[in-house]
Amino acid sequence: MSLTDQINSDIKEAMKAREKDKLATLRDIKAKLLNEATSGNGDVDEAKENKIILKLHKQRMDSYNVYVEQGREELAANEKFEAEIIELYMPKMMSEDEVRAEVNATIESLGANGPQDMGKVMGALTKKLSGKADGKMISSIVKAELNK
């Protein structure tokens, strides 16, 4: 079942259960997926779906952090709730050990030997691990491995 089909199914369930907050979040996800489908060639592949889901989750978490800093607990709780719903549709992320193994393999294959090669390594890894690992984690691991 594709992500769009899963979202549509969950929207129906949320409507039946009268879960307004969950329904609003699911409709937002569906709108973003439809927007991508209509702006492109009409077909959204799994990589694009994952990218959209990750972006939506990041937006919610950024908003949550801002609201917490400003002491706006009610708004923060709403953003956290929406982020938790979006997490259900996120792709399985790679563990730190898996990312470290990929980083080491890439460093070895590119022949990188110091911090000056960070851009070259990050370029290759960003394409390879897009949607599978957090960019900040990749960057910190690459930095640590190149500084050894």
XYZ file of C-alpha atoms in Angstrom:
148
model
C 0.000 0.000 0.000
C 1.410 3.378 -0.993
C 1.733 6.208 1.466
C -1.087 8.125 -0.210
C -3.412 5.122 0.088
C -2.431 4.705 3.739
C -3.118 8.400 4.439
C -6.522 8.184 2.710
C -7.429 5.116 4.743
C -6.352 6.786 7.986
C -8.331 9.919 7.094
C -11.480 7.805 6.801
C -10.776 6.177 10.167
C -10.150 9.555 11.819
C -13.414 10.879 10.378
C -15.344 7.909 11.734
C -13.696 8.258 15.155
C -14.280 12.051 15.121
C -10.615 12.802 15.839
C -10.470 16.405 14.610
C -6.829 17.104 15.450
C -5.549 13.906 13.862
C -7.762 14.501 10.834
C -6.343 17.998 10.322
C -2.785 16.674 10.376
C -3.588 13.841 7.969
C -5.290 16.263 5.598
C -2.209 18.483 5.701
C 0.001 15.537 4.741
C -2.399 14.597 1.936
C -2.468 18.182 0.667
C 1.325 18.333 0.492
C 1.463 14.999 -1.355
C -1.233 16.106 -3.813
C 0.496 19.428 -4.325
C 3.714 17.612 -5.221
C 1.839 15.274 -7.580
C 0.121 18.130 -9.427
C 3.226 20.299 -9.684
C 5.365 17.497 -11.107
C 4.698 14.731 -13.580
C 1.655 13.459 -11.698
C 3.463 10.623 -9.958
C 5.123 10.918 -6.556
C 7.663 8.183 -5.910
C 8.599 6.849 -2.493
C 11.697 9.043 -2.201
C 9.659 12.221 -2.745
C 7.007 11.026 -0.287
C 9.674 10.411 2.334
C 11.226 13.812 1.706
C 7.847 15.515 2.176
C 7.117 13.593 5.380
C 10.554 14.383 6.806
C 10.137 18.056 5.943
C 6.720 18.220 7.613
C 8.092 16.534 10.739
C 11.048 18.904 10.888
C 8.746 21.922 10.549
C 6.573 20.697 13.424
C 9.573 20.024 15.672
C 11.095 23.433 14.893
C 7.786 25.111 15.748
C 7.513 23.031 18.908
C 10.971 24.162 20.040
C 10.159 27.827 19.359
C 6.885 27.597 21.289
C 8.607 25.919 24.240
C 11.252 28.667 24.317
C 8.523 31.316 24.310
C 6.480 29.590 27.018
C 3.492 28.929 24.749
C 2.710 25.473 26.124
C -0.693 25.013 24.436
C 0.726 25.704 20.971
C 3.792 23.572 21.735
C 1.578 20.641 22.736
C -0.352 20.912 19.458
C 2.852 20.908 17.370
C 4.200 17.933 19.343
C 0.929 16.032 18.757
C 1.098 16.696 15.007
C 4.770 15.668 14.893
C 3.911 12.374 16.600
C 1.230 11.644 14.001
C 3.624 12.456 11.163
C 6.249 10.150 12.727
C 3.940 7.205 12.026
C 4.508 7.735 8.297
C 8.231 8.492 8.403
C 10.645 6.054 6.796
C 12.741 3.909 9.111
C 15.856 5.899 9.889
C 19.299 4.357 9.959
C 20.988 3.888 13.329
C 24.171 5.749 14.214
C 26.216 2.562 13.783
C 24.786 1.964 10.304
C 25.534 5.565 9.317
C 29.070 5.280 10.718
C 29.639 2.144 8.602
C 28.412 3.980 5.470
C 30.596 6.989 6.305
C 33.697 4.828 6.725
C 32.978 2.953 3.492
C 32.514 6.219 1.597
C 35.659 7.762 3.074
C 37.615 4.675 2.051
C 36.168 4.546 -1.474
C 36.829 8.265 -2.087
C 40.273 8.129 -0.538
C 39.472 11.024 1.800
C 42.123 11.611 4.415
C 41.330 14.766 6.345
C 38.888 17.560 7.150
C 39.630 19.218 3.794
C 37.745 16.354 2.096
C 34.538 16.875 4.109
C 32.645 18.445 1.191
C 33.488 15.587 -1.131
C 32.399 12.959 1.417
C 29.234 14.849 2.431
C 28.216 15.278 -1.211
C 28.369 11.546 -1.836
C 26.679 10.621 1.451
C 23.886 13.181 1.168
C 22.728 11.621 -2.089
C 23.173 8.080 -0.826
C 21.472 8.507 2.578
C 18.791 11.024 1.639
C 15.658 10.259 3.657
C 17.404 7.468 5.551
C 19.459 9.458 8.053
C 19.482 12.921 9.603
C 21.864 15.330 7.896
C 23.197 16.690 11.198
C 24.082 13.191 12.366
C 25.807 12.407 9.062
C 27.779 15.640 9.258
C 28.943 15.095 12.837
C 30.021 11.505 12.103
C 31.894 12.547 8.943
C 33.624 15.335 10.882
C 34.622 12.925 13.656
C 35.876 10.261 11.253
C 37.888 12.680 9.120
C 39.543 14.222 12.182
C 40.901 10.847 13.367
